[in-house]
GROMACS .gro file of C-alpha atoms in nm:
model
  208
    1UNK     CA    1   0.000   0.000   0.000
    2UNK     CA    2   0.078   0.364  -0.057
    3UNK     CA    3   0.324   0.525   0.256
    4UNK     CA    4   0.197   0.785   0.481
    5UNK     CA    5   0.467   0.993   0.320
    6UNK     CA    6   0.362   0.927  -0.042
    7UNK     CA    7  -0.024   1.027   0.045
    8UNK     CA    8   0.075   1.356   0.185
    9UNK     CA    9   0.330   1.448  -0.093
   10UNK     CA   10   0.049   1.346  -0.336
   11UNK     CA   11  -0.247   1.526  -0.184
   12UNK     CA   12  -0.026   1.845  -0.153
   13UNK     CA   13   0.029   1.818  -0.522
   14UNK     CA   14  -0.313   1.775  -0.625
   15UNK     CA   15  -0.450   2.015  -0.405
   16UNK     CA   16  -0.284   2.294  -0.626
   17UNK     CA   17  -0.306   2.109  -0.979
   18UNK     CA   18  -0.693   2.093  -0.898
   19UNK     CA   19  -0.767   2.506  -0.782
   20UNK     CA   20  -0.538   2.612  -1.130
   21UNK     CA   21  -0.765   2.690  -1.353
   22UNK     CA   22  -0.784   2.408  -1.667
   23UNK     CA   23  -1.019   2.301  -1.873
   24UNK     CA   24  -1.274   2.112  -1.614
   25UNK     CA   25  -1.268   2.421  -1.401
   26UNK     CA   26  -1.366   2.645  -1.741
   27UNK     CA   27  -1.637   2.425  -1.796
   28UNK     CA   28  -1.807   2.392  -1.463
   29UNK     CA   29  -1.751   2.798  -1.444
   30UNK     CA   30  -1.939   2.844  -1.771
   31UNK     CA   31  -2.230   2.566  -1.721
   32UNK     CA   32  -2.269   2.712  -1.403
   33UNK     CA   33  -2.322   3.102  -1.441
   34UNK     CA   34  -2.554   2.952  -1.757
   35UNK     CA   35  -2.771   2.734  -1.611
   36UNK     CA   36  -2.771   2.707  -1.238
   37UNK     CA   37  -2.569   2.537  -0.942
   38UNK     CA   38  -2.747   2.243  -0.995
   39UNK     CA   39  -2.622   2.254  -1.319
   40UNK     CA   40  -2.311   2.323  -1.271
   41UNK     CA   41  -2.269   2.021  -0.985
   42UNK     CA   42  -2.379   1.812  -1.228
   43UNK     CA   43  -2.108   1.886  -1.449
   44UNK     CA   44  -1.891   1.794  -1.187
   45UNK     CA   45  -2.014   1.452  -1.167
   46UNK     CA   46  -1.979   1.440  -1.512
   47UNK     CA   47  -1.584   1.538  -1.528
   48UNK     CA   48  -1.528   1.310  -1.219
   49UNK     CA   49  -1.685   1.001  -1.361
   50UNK     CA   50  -1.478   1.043  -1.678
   51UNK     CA   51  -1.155   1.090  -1.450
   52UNK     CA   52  -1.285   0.758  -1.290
   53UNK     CA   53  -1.272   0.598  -1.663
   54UNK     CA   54  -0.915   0.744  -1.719
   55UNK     CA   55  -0.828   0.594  -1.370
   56UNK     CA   56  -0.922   0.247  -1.487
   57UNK     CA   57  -0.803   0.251  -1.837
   58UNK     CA   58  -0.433   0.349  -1.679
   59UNK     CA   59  -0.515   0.068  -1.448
   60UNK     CA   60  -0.597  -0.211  -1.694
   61UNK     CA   61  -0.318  -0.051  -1.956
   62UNK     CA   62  -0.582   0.069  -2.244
   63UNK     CA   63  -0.471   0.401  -2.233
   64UNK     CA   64  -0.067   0.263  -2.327
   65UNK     CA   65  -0.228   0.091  -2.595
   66UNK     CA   66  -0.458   0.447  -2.731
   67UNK     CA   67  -0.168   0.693  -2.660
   68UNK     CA   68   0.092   0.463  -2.849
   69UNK     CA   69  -0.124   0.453  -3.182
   70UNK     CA   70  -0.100   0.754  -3.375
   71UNK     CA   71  -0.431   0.670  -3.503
   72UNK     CA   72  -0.607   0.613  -3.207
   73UNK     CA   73  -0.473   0.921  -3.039
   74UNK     CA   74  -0.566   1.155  -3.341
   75UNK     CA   75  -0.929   0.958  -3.320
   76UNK     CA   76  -0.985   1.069  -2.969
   77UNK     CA   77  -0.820   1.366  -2.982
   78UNK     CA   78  -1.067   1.502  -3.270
   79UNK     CA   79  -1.359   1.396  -3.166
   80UNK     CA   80  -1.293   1.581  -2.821
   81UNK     CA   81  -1.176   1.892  -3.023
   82UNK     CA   82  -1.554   1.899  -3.294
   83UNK     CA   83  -1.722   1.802  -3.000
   84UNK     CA   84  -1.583   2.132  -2.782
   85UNK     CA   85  -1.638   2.351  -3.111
   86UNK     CA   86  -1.957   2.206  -3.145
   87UNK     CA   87  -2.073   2.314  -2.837
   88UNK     CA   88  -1.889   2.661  -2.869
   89UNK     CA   89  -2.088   2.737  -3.203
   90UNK     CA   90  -2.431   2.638  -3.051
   91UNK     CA   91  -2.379   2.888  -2.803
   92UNK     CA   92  -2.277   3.170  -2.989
   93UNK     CA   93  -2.526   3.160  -3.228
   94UNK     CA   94  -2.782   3.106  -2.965
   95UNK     CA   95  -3.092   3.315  -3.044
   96UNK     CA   96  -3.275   3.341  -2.710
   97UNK     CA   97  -3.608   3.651  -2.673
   98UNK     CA   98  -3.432   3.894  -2.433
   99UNK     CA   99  -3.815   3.909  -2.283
  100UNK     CA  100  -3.740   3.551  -2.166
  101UNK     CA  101  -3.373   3.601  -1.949
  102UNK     CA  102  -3.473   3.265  -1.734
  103UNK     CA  103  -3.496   3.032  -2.094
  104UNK     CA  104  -3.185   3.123  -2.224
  105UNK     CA  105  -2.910   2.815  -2.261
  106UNK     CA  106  -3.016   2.675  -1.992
  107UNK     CA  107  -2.967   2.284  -2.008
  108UNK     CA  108  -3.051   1.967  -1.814
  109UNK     CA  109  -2.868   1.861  -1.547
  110UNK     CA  110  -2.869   1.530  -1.730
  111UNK     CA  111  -2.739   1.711  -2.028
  112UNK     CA  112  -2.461   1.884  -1.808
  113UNK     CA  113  -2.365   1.561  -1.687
  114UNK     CA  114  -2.339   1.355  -2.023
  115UNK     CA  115  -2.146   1.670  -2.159
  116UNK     CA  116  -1.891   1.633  -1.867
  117UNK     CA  117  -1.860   1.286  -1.890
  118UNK     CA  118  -1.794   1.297  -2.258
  119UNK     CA  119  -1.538   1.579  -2.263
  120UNK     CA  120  -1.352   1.444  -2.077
  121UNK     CA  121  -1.335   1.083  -2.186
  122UNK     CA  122  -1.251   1.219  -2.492
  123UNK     CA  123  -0.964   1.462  -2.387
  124UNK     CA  124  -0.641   1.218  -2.457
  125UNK     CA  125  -0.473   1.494  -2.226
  126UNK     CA  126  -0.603   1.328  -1.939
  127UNK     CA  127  -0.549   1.029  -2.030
  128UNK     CA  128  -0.151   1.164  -2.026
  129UNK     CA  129  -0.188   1.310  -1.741
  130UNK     CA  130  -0.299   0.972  -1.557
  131UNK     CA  131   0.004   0.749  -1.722
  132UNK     CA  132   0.289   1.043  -1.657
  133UNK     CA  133   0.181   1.123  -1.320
  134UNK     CA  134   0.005   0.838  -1.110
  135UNK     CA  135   0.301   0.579  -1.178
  136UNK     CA  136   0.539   0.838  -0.980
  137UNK     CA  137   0.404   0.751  -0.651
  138UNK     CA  138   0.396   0.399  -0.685
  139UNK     CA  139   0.623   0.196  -0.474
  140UNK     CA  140   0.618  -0.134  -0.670
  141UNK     CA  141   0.818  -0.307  -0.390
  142UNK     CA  142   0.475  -0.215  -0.172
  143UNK     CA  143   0.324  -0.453  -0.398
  144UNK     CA  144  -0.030  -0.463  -0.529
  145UNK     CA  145   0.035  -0.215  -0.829
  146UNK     CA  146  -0.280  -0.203  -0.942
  147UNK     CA  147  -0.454  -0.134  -0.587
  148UNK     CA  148  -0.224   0.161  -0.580
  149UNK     CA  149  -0.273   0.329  -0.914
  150UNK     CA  150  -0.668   0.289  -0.815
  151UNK     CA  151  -0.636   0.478  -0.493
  152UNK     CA  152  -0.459   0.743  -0.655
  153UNK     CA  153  -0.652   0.772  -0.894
  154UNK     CA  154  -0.967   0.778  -0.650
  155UNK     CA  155  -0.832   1.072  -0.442
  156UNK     CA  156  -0.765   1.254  -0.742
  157UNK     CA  157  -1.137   1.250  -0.844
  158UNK     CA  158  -1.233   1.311  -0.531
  159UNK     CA  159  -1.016   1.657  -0.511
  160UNK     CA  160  -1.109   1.706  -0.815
  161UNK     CA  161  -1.485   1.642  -0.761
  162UNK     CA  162  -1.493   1.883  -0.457
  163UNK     CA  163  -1.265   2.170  -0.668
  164UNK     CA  164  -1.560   2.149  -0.942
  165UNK     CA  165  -1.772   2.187  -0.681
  166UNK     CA  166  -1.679   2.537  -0.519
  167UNK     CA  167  -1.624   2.639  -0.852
  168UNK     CA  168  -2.012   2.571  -0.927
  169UNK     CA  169  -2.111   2.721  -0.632
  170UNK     CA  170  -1.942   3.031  -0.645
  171UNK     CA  171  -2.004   3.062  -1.050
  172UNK     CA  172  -2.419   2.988  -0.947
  173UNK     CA  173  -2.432   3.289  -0.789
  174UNK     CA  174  -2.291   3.500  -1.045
  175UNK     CA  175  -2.557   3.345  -1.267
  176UNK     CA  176  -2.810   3.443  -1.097
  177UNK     CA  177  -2.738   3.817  -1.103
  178UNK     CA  178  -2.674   3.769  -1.484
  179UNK     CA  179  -2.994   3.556  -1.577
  180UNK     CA  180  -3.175   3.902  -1.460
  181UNK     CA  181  -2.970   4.055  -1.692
  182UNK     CA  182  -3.083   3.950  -2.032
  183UNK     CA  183  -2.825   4.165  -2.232
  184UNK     CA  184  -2.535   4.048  -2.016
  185UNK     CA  185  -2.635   3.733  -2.025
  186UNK     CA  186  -2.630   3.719  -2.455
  187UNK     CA  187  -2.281   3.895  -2.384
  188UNK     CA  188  -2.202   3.538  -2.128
  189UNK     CA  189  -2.307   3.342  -2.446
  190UNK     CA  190  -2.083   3.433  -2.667
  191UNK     CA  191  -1.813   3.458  -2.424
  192UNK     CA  192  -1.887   3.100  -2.311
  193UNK     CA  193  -1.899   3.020  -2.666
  194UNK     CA  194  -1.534   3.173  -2.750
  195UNK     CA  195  -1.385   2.963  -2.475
  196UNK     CA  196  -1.574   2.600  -2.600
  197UNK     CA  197  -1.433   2.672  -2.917
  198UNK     CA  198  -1.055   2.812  -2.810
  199UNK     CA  199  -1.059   2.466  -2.615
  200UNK     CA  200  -1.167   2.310  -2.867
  201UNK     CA  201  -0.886   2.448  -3.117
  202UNK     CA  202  -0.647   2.419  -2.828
  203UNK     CA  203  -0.731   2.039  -2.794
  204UNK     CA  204  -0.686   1.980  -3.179
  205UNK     CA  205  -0.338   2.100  -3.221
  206UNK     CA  206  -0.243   1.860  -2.861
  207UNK     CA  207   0.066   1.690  -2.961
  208UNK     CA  208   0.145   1.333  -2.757
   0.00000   0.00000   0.00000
């Protein structure tokens, strides 16, 4: 099992890789101020359970076999980019009745979730991120490899989980004030849109 020593070293670490804004935090910011807390808690879920995918493809060794194909990485790695562009476009060409502040982008909370989930499945970064840095703080002479790369990976969705969360709650309330601000809230559209789709072009030119 992981040392006393190891867990706090590790937990220091991902204490400050989780509040630096990335990606996850962007999108829980956005869905958030959009759509609601609820919303934006849901996203959360959503980015956590696809960290909890990444965790188990490093575990079982799939994500090796994706990252070391050309092919497969550029598969992924597009499909996350047209789907973050997709999503970018939809929302700046939103047309909403500035009558009707409360009904505009507002999504699901299923929605929010199955957009989290999918993002990040889909962004190979993370899937770099688990290989690189998990394997550094495993102690194969404490045996049980596996165990350890899960537990890792475990806390770091759980840091990460509860980082998405303040994030969301903070962001919620700053939604509210906008959502009675119909004009500034079209102005949050196509700002939200301009940072899907710069993530989106960011994520297409990721090199291995």
């Amino acid at each position: 099992m992981l040392t006393l020593e190891t867990l706090i070293t590790y937990l220091a670490i991902l204490i400050g890789f989780a509040f630096t804004p990335g990606p996850a935090t962007l999108l829980t910011l956005a869905r958030s101020s959009q759509s609601g807390v609820r919303v934006g808690l849901f996203t959360g879920f959503g980015i956590a359970v696809g960290d909890l995918i990444h965790t188990l493809l490093a575990v079982l060794g799939i994500s090796a076999i994706i990252l070391a194909s050309a092919l497969m990485f550029s598969i992924v790695k597009y499909l996350g980019a047209a789907y973050l562009i997709y999503l970018g476009i939809k929302a700046l060409f939103v047309k909403s009745d500035l009558s009707l502040p409360k009904q505009m982008s507002v999504i699901s909370a299923k929605d929010a979730f199955r957009q989290g989930v999918l993002l990040e499945v889909l962004n190979p970064k993370s899937a770099m991120f688990f290989l690189a840095f998990l394997p550094q703080f495993v102690a194969p002479e404490q045996g049980m490899v596996a165990l350890q790369m899960m537990t890792l990976g475990l806390l770091f969705v759980g840091i990460g989980l509860f980082s998405t969360f303040v994030v969301a709650l903070s962001a919620g309330r700053i939604g509210a004030f906008l959502r009675r601000n119909p004009i500034l809230m079209r102005r949050q559209n196509k700002a939200v849109g301009s940072i899907y789709c710069g993530l989106g072009v960011k994520l297409a030119f990721q090199e291995r």
